[in-house]
Amino acid sequence: DSGVTQTPKHLITATGQRVTLRCSPRSGDLSVYWYQQSLDQGLQFLIQYYNGEERAKGNILERFSAQQFPDLHSELNLSSLELGDSALYFCASSVGSSSKYNEQFFGPGTRLTVL
Amino acid sequence: DQQVKQNSPSLSVQEGRISILNCDYTNSMFDYFLWYKKYPAEGPTFLISISSIKDKNEDGRFTVFLNKSAKHLSLHIVPSQPGDSAVYFCAASAREYGNKLVFGAGTILRVKS
């Protein structure tokens, strides 16, 4: 158990819909990262938050957005869903943003299926 | 643009022998390298890491070697155990990029008993 929790574990929805994925980081971790794992793209970085502020962006679609709340939990919002958005979405956390030691600890993931 | 490459999709090793997983990278800005292990339906589990100022880091049965001039790292598992069977991901990060992880495609390790 990494200490990172993600809900829900599975999500099935239809094209055009909007969903919210939730992540709680390990106790004491200030950074939260979101990754997408699809069959053809592997693990891809989406976005990072550090202590409530956006710190880095990857190839995140404009239909996707995220935020980190004062209690440090984070939510990833996916809207106007398409079939190609079906993937595993992982959240990871680490102690700091620019720390030399950047071991990221991953949650169990949310499997999103868009029908 | 694959900045981190794991060219072997799979590796099969006998229990008790050494497993060597390889990883190459292209971006010289990377200054921290990590190995993760992943079982199906679970998130990646951190195994071991190495800073670019070192060439070796050891933790129990796991050793990571870094060759900066060749932009190559490898993970050695000795001795290999059946429970080591999983997908192994190499990842790299750079402080200039906010420490996001860039992952390789993974190598499936099968340890036969």
Short mmCIF file of C-alpha atoms in Angstrom, two decimals, chain B residues 7 10 17 19 27 43 51 54 79-80 83 86 101-102:
data_model
loop_
_atom_site.label_atom_id
_atom_site.label_comp_id
_atom_site.label_asym_id
_atom_site.label_seq_id
_atom_site.Cartn_x
_atom_site.Cartn_y
_atom_site.Cartn_z
CA ASN B 7 13.90 -1.99 -26.10
CA SER B 10 9.92 -9.12 -22.35
CA ARG B 17 19.58 -16.35 -11.70
CA SER B 19 17.68 -10.54 -14.25
CA ASN B 27 17.62 13.77 -23.04
CA GLY B 43 -0.38 1.15 -9.62
CA SER B 51 20.85 10.38 -9.14
CA LYS B 54 26.17 8.44 -9.04
CA PRO B 79 18.70 -13.65 -7.19
CA SER B 80 15.49 -13.52 -9.20
CA GLY B 83 7.39 -12.99 -7.17
CA ALA B 86 5.82 -8.17 -13.27
CA LEU B 101 8.38 11.36 -14.81
CA VAL B 102 8.97 10.25 -18.38
#
